[in-house]
Amino acid sequence: MSSLPASPAAPSPPRRSLALPAFVIIAAGGLIGMITFGPRSVFGLFLLPMTQEFGWGRDVFAVSVAIQNLLWGVGSPFAGAVADRFGTVRVLWAGALLYGAGLVLMAYAQTPLVLHLSAGVLVGFGLSACSFNLVLAAFGKLLPDHLKSLGFGLATAAGSFGQFLFPPLARGLMDTVGWQETLILFGFSMLLTLPVAVALATRGNAKPAPAAVSAAPAPQSISGALAEAFRHPSYVMLVLGFFTCGFQLAFVTVHMPAYLVDQGMTLSVGAYTLALIGLFNIVGSLTAGYLSGRFSRKWLLAAIYAGRGLAIIVFMLVPTTPLSCYLFGAVFGLLWLSTVPPTSGLVMLMFGTRYMAMLYGFAFFSHQVGGFIGVMLGGELYESSGSYAVVWWLSVALSFASAAINLPIREAPVHRPAPQPA
């Protein structure tokens, strides 16, 4: 029998609680993405002040952010499953409160244990419940089909605007009020997400009405959705390819400012390089969102990963100057989060929207395992060798490996046999 639609066994998709127009939903999701992604993107600016003040090695700070990345990934599928089952708003609220508490506690971290608890555990679990993975899943349920790909790109671009806005803001605040006060201010900024999250309200998956039970097939269970996804080779390849994205993003976010200081640049050059990554990622994310709705998503992903590898090669081979740093920031920014719209779009195409938050959460877990390893390797290898070179060149190899692994992906809904008549 021919392939069926993406979610033939699922009940009608959850409806939003309020009849809000699409632009309000997109604006709310974008604002949440900007607020939550901004502070996370400037952690690298706190590496040198904190390690110098408390006499830690860079590996101590790296362990905290590695824990954060891993728990962000571990928590995402569970946060997604809760949002799929019970709705989005409460999950976003809980995540924002945990995230804010972690940033405030980080300001008072005078031992590695407290740093690991605050920057690692609290911020990591907080991000898993209030970052763009929840926003994208809500968009998949609330937006009309013709706006979904664009919405994914706009949400990702808004997060990028947070990365553009927060590095110079953080650098200015650190110079005027201090790094501890800056973290406290960023922690309280998470409260802004609480009222905005209401616009992304989705209802959980309701049970079918008793009268419809005999006429409709049983809805797919969470375990059934997971089994189906991990038996699907294209989903597995997509998940494996996303590992590289996390490896590179986490390494650059945390270690780039310190790396540039090692190369004779100032910390401000590092801040502006991160800001340029965020600024140009707005263009990259919007472009990827537009293109992923019109062209092959797997070829788009392959091109993005290969482009990253080429950009790193050039950056490593030319002399390090402020201009080369800013040019790298602009080019790498175009490719920074542009993987997200095609990746989330492929998950939705393969399996539909019912369990999208959970299934994208497992793909994002792979992304965050990559981030965990990238941050850890950066810190450990720097402390043992005094150089980040090995991690840079490993990033190049992973870029081309991910470009290759995305090419065999089949861009089609998963085949689900029709239910047999009773």
Coordinates of C-alpha atoms in Angstrom, one line a residue:
M1 CA 0.0 0.0 0.0
S2 CA 1.3 3.5 -0.7
S3 CA 2.8 5.8 2.0
L4 CA 0.3 7.4 4.3
P5 CA 0.3 10.9 5.7
A6 CA 2.8 11.8 8.4
S7 CA 0.5 11.1 11.3
P8 CA -2.5 9.1 10.2
A9 CA -3.1 7.5 13.6
A10 CA -2.8 10.7 15.6
P11 CA -5.9 12.6 16.7
S12 CA -6.5 16.1 15.6
P13 CA -3.4 18.3 16.4
P14 CA -3.6 20.3 19.6
R15 CA -5.3 23.7 19.3
R16 CA -4.0 26.8 20.8
S17 CA -5.9 28.0 23.8
L18 CA -6.2 31.6 22.5
A19 CA -7.1 32.5 19.0
L20 CA -4.0 34.5 18.4
P21 CA -2.8 35.5 14.9
A22 CA 0.4 33.8 13.5
F23 CA 2.5 36.9 13.8
V24 CA 1.8 37.1 17.6
I25 CA 2.8 33.5 18.1
I26 CA 6.0 34.0 16.0
A27 CA 6.8 37.2 17.9
A28 CA 6.3 35.5 21.3
G29 CA 8.4 32.5 20.4
G30 CA 11.1 34.8 19.0
L31 CA 11.3 36.9 22.1
I32 CA 11.6 33.8 24.3
G33 CA 14.4 32.5 22.0
M34 CA 16.2 35.9 22.3
I35 CA 15.9 36.1 26.1
T36 CA 16.9 32.5 26.7
F37 CA 19.7 32.2 24.2
G38 CA 21.4 35.5 24.9
P39 CA 22.9 34.8 28.3
R40 CA 23.8 31.3 27.3
S41 CA 25.9 32.6 24.4
V42 CA 28.1 34.8 26.5
F43 CA 29.4 32.2 29.0
G44 CA 32.8 32.4 27.3
L45 CA 33.2 36.0 28.5
F46 CA 33.1 34.8 32.1
L47 CA 35.8 32.1 31.7
L48 CA 38.8 34.3 32.2
P49 CA 37.4 36.6 35.0
M50 CA 36.2 33.6 37.0
T51 CA 39.2 31.4 36.5
Q52 CA 41.6 34.3 37.3
E53 CA 39.7 35.4 40.4
F54 CA 39.4 31.9 42.0
G55 CA 42.6 30.4 40.6
W56 CA 40.9 27.6 38.6
G57 CA 42.1 26.1 35.4
R58 CA 40.0 26.5 32.2
D59 CA 39.1 22.8 32.5
V60 CA 37.1 23.6 35.7
F61 CA 34.9 26.2 33.9
A62 CA 34.7 23.8 30.9
V63 CA 33.4 21.0 33.0
S64 CA 30.5 23.2 34.3
V65 CA 29.5 24.2 30.8
A66 CA 29.9 20.6 29.6
I67 CA 27.5 19.5 32.3
Q68 CA 25.2 22.2 31.2
N69 CA 25.2 21.1 27.6
L70 CA 24.8 17.4 28.5
L71 CA 21.8 18.1 30.9
W72 CA 20.3 20.5 28.4
G73 CA 20.3 17.5 26.0
V74 CA 19.2 14.9 28.5
G75 CA 16.3 17.1 29.7
S76 CA 15.1 18.1 26.3
P77 CA 13.3 14.9 25.3
F78 CA 11.6 14.7 28.7
A79 CA 10.6 18.4 28.6
G80 CA 9.3 17.8 25.1
A81 CA 7.3 14.7 26.2
V82 CA 5.7 16.7 29.0
A83 CA 4.9 19.6 26.7
D84 CA 3.4 17.2 24.1
R85 CA 1.3 15.5 26.8
F86 CA 0.2 18.4 29.0
G87 CA 0.9 21.6 27.0
T88 CA 3.8 24.0 26.6
V89 CA 3.3 26.9 29.0
R90 CA 4.1 25.3 32.4
V91 CA 7.2 23.7 30.9
L92 CA 8.5 27.0 29.7
W93 CA 7.8 28.6 33.1
A94 CA 9.6 25.9 35.0
G95 CA 12.6 26.1 32.6
A96 CA 12.8 29.9 32.9
L97 CA 12.8 29.8 36.7
L98 CA 15.5 27.1 36.8
Y99 CA 17.6 29.0 34.3
G100 CA 17.4 32.3 36.2
A101 CA 18.2 30.7 39.5
G102 CA 21.2 29.0 38.0
L103 CA 22.6 32.4 36.6
V104 CA 22.1 34.1 40.0
L105 CA 23.7 31.2 41.9
M106 CA 26.6 31.3 39.4
A107 CA 27.4 34.8 40.5
Y108 CA 28.1 33.5 44.0
A109 CA 30.0 30.4 43.0
Q110 CA 33.3 30.5 44.8
T111 CA 34.0 26.7 44.5
P112 CA 34.0 24.4 41.6
L113 CA 31.1 22.4 43.1
V114 CA 28.8 25.4 43.3
L115 CA 29.8 26.4 39.7
H116 CA 28.9 22.9 38.5
L117 CA 25.6 23.1 40.3
S118 CA 24.7 26.5 39.0
A119 CA 26.2 26.9 35.6
G120 CA 25.9 23.2 34.9
V121 CA 22.9 21.6 36.5
L122 CA 20.4 24.4 37.0
V123 CA 21.1 26.3 33.8
G124 CA 21.3 23.0 31.8
F125 CA 17.9 21.7 33.0
G126 CA 16.5 25.2 32.7
L127 CA 17.5 25.5 29.1
S128 CA 16.1 22.1 28.3
A129 CA 12.6 23.4 29.2
C130 CA 12.6 26.9 27.9
S131 CA 14.9 27.1 24.8
F132 CA 14.1 27.0 21.2
N133 CA 13.4 23.2 21.1
L134 CA 10.1 23.9 22.9
V135 CA 9.4 27.0 20.8
L136 CA 9.9 25.1 17.6
A137 CA 7.6 22.3 18.7
A138 CA 4.9 24.8 19.7
F139 CA 5.3 26.5 16.2
G140 CA 4.8 23.1 14.6
K141 CA 1.5 22.7 16.4
L142 CA 0.2 26.3 16.2
L143 CA 1.2 27.7 12.9
P144 CA -0.4 26.9 9.5
D145 CA 1.6 24.6 7.3
H146 CA 2.7 27.3 4.9
L147 CA 4.3 29.3 7.7
K148 CA 6.0 26.6 9.7
S149 CA 9.4 26.6 7.9
L150 CA 9.5 30.4 8.0
G151 CA 8.5 30.3 11.6
F152 CA 11.3 27.9 12.5
G153 CA 13.8 30.3 10.7
L154 CA 12.4 33.4 12.5
A155 CA 12.6 31.7 15.9
T156 CA 16.1 30.7 15.3
A157 CA 17.0 34.1 14.0
A158 CA 15.6 35.7 17.1
G159 CA 17.8 33.5 19.3
S160 CA 20.7 34.8 17.1
F161 CA 19.7 38.4 17.8
G162 CA 20.1 37.5 21.5
Q163 CA 23.6 36.4 20.7
F164 CA 24.2 39.6 18.8
L165 CA 22.8 41.8 21.6
F166 CA 24.1 40.1 24.7
P167 CA 27.9 39.9 24.2
P168 CA 28.5 43.7 23.9
L169 CA 25.9 44.2 26.6
A170 CA 27.6 41.7 28.9
R171 CA 31.0 43.2 28.2
G172 CA 29.7 46.7 29.0
L173 CA 28.0 45.6 32.2
M174 CA 31.1 43.7 33.3
D175 CA 33.2 46.8 32.9
T176 CA 30.8 49.0 34.7
V177 CA 29.1 46.9 37.5
G178 CA 31.2 43.7 37.5
W179 CA 30.8 40.2 36.3
Q180 CA 28.8 39.0 39.3
E181 CA 26.2 41.7 39.0
T182 CA 26.0 41.1 35.3
L183 CA 25.1 37.4 36.0
I184 CA 22.4 38.5 38.5
L185 CA 20.8 40.9 36.0
F186 CA 20.8 38.2 33.4
G187 CA 19.2 35.8 35.8
F188 CA 16.3 38.2 36.6
S189 CA 15.8 38.8 32.9
M190 CA 14.5 35.2 32.6
L191 CA 11.3 36.4 34.4
L192 CA 10.4 38.3 31.2
T193 CA 9.6 34.9 29.6
L194 CA 6.8 34.1 32.0
P195 CA 4.0 36.3 30.6
V196 CA 5.2 35.9 27.0
A197 CA 5.0 32.1 27.2
V198 CA 1.2 32.3 27.4
A199 CA 1.1 33.1 23.7
L200 CA 2.5 29.6 23.0
A201 CA -0.1 27.7 24.9
T202 CA -0.9 24.3 23.4
R203 CA -3.3 21.7 24.8
G204 CA -2.0 18.3 25.6
N205 CA -3.0 15.3 23.6
A206 CA -6.5 14.6 24.6
K207 CA -7.9 11.0 24.7
P208 CA -10.4 10.3 21.9
A209 CA -14.0 10.6 22.7
P210 CA -15.7 7.3 23.7
A211 CA -17.9 7.3 20.6
A212 CA -14.8 7.6 18.3
V213 CA -12.8 4.8 19.9
S214 CA -14.3 2.0 17.9
A215 CA -14.1 4.0 14.6
A216 CA -10.6 5.3 14.8
P217 CA -7.3 3.4 15.4
A218 CA -5.6 3.8 18.8
P219 CA -3.4 6.8 19.0
Q220 CA 0.3 6.2 18.9
S221 CA 2.0 5.9 22.3
I222 CA 5.2 7.6 23.4
S223 CA 7.1 4.3 23.4
G224 CA 5.7 3.5 19.9
A225 CA 6.8 6.8 18.6
L226 CA 10.3 6.3 20.0
A227 CA 10.6 2.8 18.6
E228 CA 9.4 3.9 15.2
A229 CA 11.9 6.8 15.1
F230 CA 15.0 4.9 16.2
R231 CA 14.2 2.1 13.7
H232 CA 14.1 4.7 10.9
P233 CA 17.6 5.0 9.3
S234 CA 17.0 8.6 8.1
Y235 CA 16.2 9.8 11.6
V236 CA 19.2 8.1 13.0
M237 CA 21.5 9.7 10.4
L238 CA 19.9 13.1 11.1
V239 CA 20.5 12.6 14.9
L240 CA 24.2 11.6 14.3
G241 CA 24.9 14.5 12.0
F242 CA 23.5 17.0 14.6
F243 CA 26.3 15.9 17.0
T244 CA 28.8 18.0 15.0
C245 CA 26.6 21.1 15.3
G246 CA 26.6 20.9 19.0
F247 CA 30.4 20.2 19.2
Q248 CA 31.3 23.3 17.2
L249 CA 28.8 25.7 18.7
A250 CA 29.6 24.9 22.3
F251 CA 33.4 24.9 21.7
V252 CA 33.3 28.3 19.9
T253 CA 30.9 29.9 22.4
V254 CA 32.9 28.9 25.5
H255 CA 36.5 29.0 24.3
M256 CA 36.6 31.5 21.4
P257 CA 37.2 34.6 23.7
A258 CA 40.0 33.0 25.6
Y259 CA 41.5 31.6 22.4
L260 CA 41.6 35.0 20.9
V261 CA 43.2 36.5 24.0
D262 CA 45.9 33.7 23.7
Q263 CA 46.4 34.9 20.1
G264 CA 47.1 38.5 21.3
M265 CA 43.6 39.9 20.8
T266 CA 41.6 41.6 23.6
L267 CA 38.5 40.2 25.3
S268 CA 36.5 42.8 23.6
V269 CA 37.5 41.3 20.2
G270 CA 36.1 38.0 21.4
A271 CA 32.9 39.7 22.5
Y272 CA 32.5 41.4 19.1
T273 CA 33.3 38.2 17.3
L274 CA 30.5 36.4 19.2
A275 CA 28.2 39.3 18.5
L276 CA 28.9 39.1 14.8
I277 CA 28.2 35.4 14.8
G278 CA 24.8 36.2 16.3
L279 CA 24.1 39.1 13.9
F280 CA 24.9 37.1 10.7
N281 CA 23.1 34.1 12.1
I282 CA 19.9 36.1 11.8
V283 CA 20.5 36.2 8.0
G284 CA 21.6 32.5 8.0
S285 CA 18.7 31.3 10.0
L286 CA 16.1 33.2 8.0
T287 CA 17.6 32.0 4.8
A288 CA 17.7 28.4 6.0
G289 CA 14.1 28.6 7.1
Y290 CA 13.1 30.0 3.7
L291 CA 15.2 27.5 1.7
S292 CA 14.1 24.4 3.8
G293 CA 10.5 25.0 2.8
R294 CA 11.4 25.0 -0.9
F295 CA 14.4 22.8 -1.5
S296 CA 16.0 19.6 -0.3
R297 CA 16.7 19.8 3.4
K298 CA 19.3 17.1 3.4
W299 CA 21.4 18.9 0.7
L300 CA 21.0 22.1 2.6
L301 CA 22.4 20.5 5.8
A302 CA 25.3 18.9 3.9
A303 CA 26.2 22.3 2.4
I304 CA 26.0 24.0 5.8
Y305 CA 28.3 21.5 7.5
A306 CA 30.8 21.5 4.6
G307 CA 30.8 25.3 4.7
R308 CA 31.7 25.3 8.4
G309 CA 34.7 23.0 7.7
L310 CA 36.0 25.3 5.0
A311 CA 35.5 28.4 7.2
I312 CA 37.5 26.9 10.1
I313 CA 40.3 25.8 7.7
V314 CA 40.7 29.4 6.4
F315 CA 40.5 30.9 9.9
M316 CA 43.2 28.5 11.2
L317 CA 45.6 29.2 8.3
V318 CA 45.5 33.0 8.1
P319 CA 47.1 35.3 10.6
T320 CA 44.9 36.2 13.6
T321 CA 43.9 39.9 13.5
P322 CA 40.8 41.7 14.5
L323 CA 39.7 41.7 10.9
S324 CA 40.2 38.0 10.4
C325 CA 38.2 37.4 13.7
Y326 CA 35.3 39.5 12.5
L327 CA 35.3 38.0 9.1
F328 CA 35.2 34.5 10.6
G329 CA 32.4 35.6 12.9
A330 CA 30.4 36.8 10.0
V331 CA 30.9 33.7 7.8
F332 CA 30.5 31.2 10.7
G333 CA 27.4 33.2 11.8
L334 CA 25.7 32.5 8.5
L335 CA 26.1 28.8 9.2
W336 CA 25.7 28.9 13.0
L337 CA 22.1 27.8 13.8
S338 CA 21.0 27.5 10.1
T339 CA 21.0 23.7 10.8
V340 CA 18.0 24.0 13.0
P341 CA 15.2 24.8 10.5
P342 CA 16.1 21.9 8.1
T343 CA 16.7 19.5 11.0
S344 CA 13.4 20.3 12.8
G345 CA 11.6 20.4 9.4
L346 CA 12.9 16.9 8.6
V347 CA 11.7 15.5 12.0
M348 CA 8.2 17.0 11.4
L349 CA 8.1 15.7 7.8
M350 CA 9.1 12.2 8.9
F351 CA 6.8 11.8 11.9
G352 CA 4.3 14.6 12.0
T353 CA 3.8 17.1 14.8
R354 CA 2.2 15.0 17.6
Y355 CA 5.5 14.0 19.2
M356 CA 7.7 16.5 17.5
A357 CA 8.9 18.1 20.8
M358 CA 10.1 14.8 22.1
L359 CA 11.6 13.5 18.8
Y360 CA 13.4 16.8 18.1
G361 CA 14.5 16.6 21.8
F362 CA 16.3 13.3 21.1
A363 CA 18.0 14.9 18.0
F364 CA 18.9 17.8 20.2
F365 CA 20.3 15.4 22.8
S366 CA 22.9 14.3 20.2
H367 CA 23.6 17.9 19.5
Q368 CA 24.3 18.5 23.2
V369 CA 26.4 15.4 23.6
G370 CA 28.5 17.0 20.9
G371 CA 28.6 20.2 22.9
F372 CA 29.6 18.3 26.1
I373 CA 32.6 16.7 24.3
G374 CA 33.6 19.9 22.5
V375 CA 33.7 22.0 25.6
M376 CA 35.4 19.3 27.7
L377 CA 38.0 18.6 25.1
G378 CA 38.7 22.3 24.7
G379 CA 39.4 22.7 28.4
E380 CA 41.3 19.5 29.0
L381 CA 43.5 19.8 25.9
Y382 CA 44.3 23.4 26.7
E383 CA 45.4 22.6 30.2
S384 CA 47.5 19.6 29.0
S385 CA 49.0 21.2 25.9
G386 CA 48.4 24.9 26.1
S387 CA 46.7 24.9 22.7
Y388 CA 43.2 24.5 21.2
A389 CA 44.6 23.4 17.8
V390 CA 43.5 19.8 18.0
V391 CA 39.9 20.7 18.7
W392 CA 39.8 23.1 15.8
W393 CA 41.0 20.5 13.4
L394 CA 38.7 17.9 14.9
S395 CA 35.9 20.3 14.2
V396 CA 37.0 20.4 10.5
A397 CA 36.9 16.6 10.3
L398 CA 33.5 16.4 11.9
S399 CA 32.1 19.0 9.5
F400 CA 32.8 16.9 6.5
A401 CA 31.7 13.7 8.2
S402 CA 28.3 15.3 9.0
A403 CA 28.0 16.6 5.5
A404 CA 28.4 13.1 4.2
I405 CA 26.1 11.4 6.7
N406 CA 23.1 13.6 5.8
L407 CA 23.1 12.8 2.1
P408 CA 21.5 9.3 2.3
I409 CA 18.5 10.7 4.3
R410 CA 15.1 10.0 2.7
E411 CA 12.9 13.1 2.8
A412 CA 9.5 11.5 3.1
P413 CA 6.9 10.7 5.8
V414 CA 7.6 7.4 7.6
H415 CA 5.5 4.6 6.1
R416 CA 2.8 3.3 8.5
P417 CA 0.7 0.3 7.4
A418 CA -3.0 0.8 7.4
P419 CA -4.8 -0.7 10.4
Q420 CA -6.4 -4.0 9.7
P421 CA -10.2 -4.1 9.9
A422 CA -11.7 -5.8 13.0

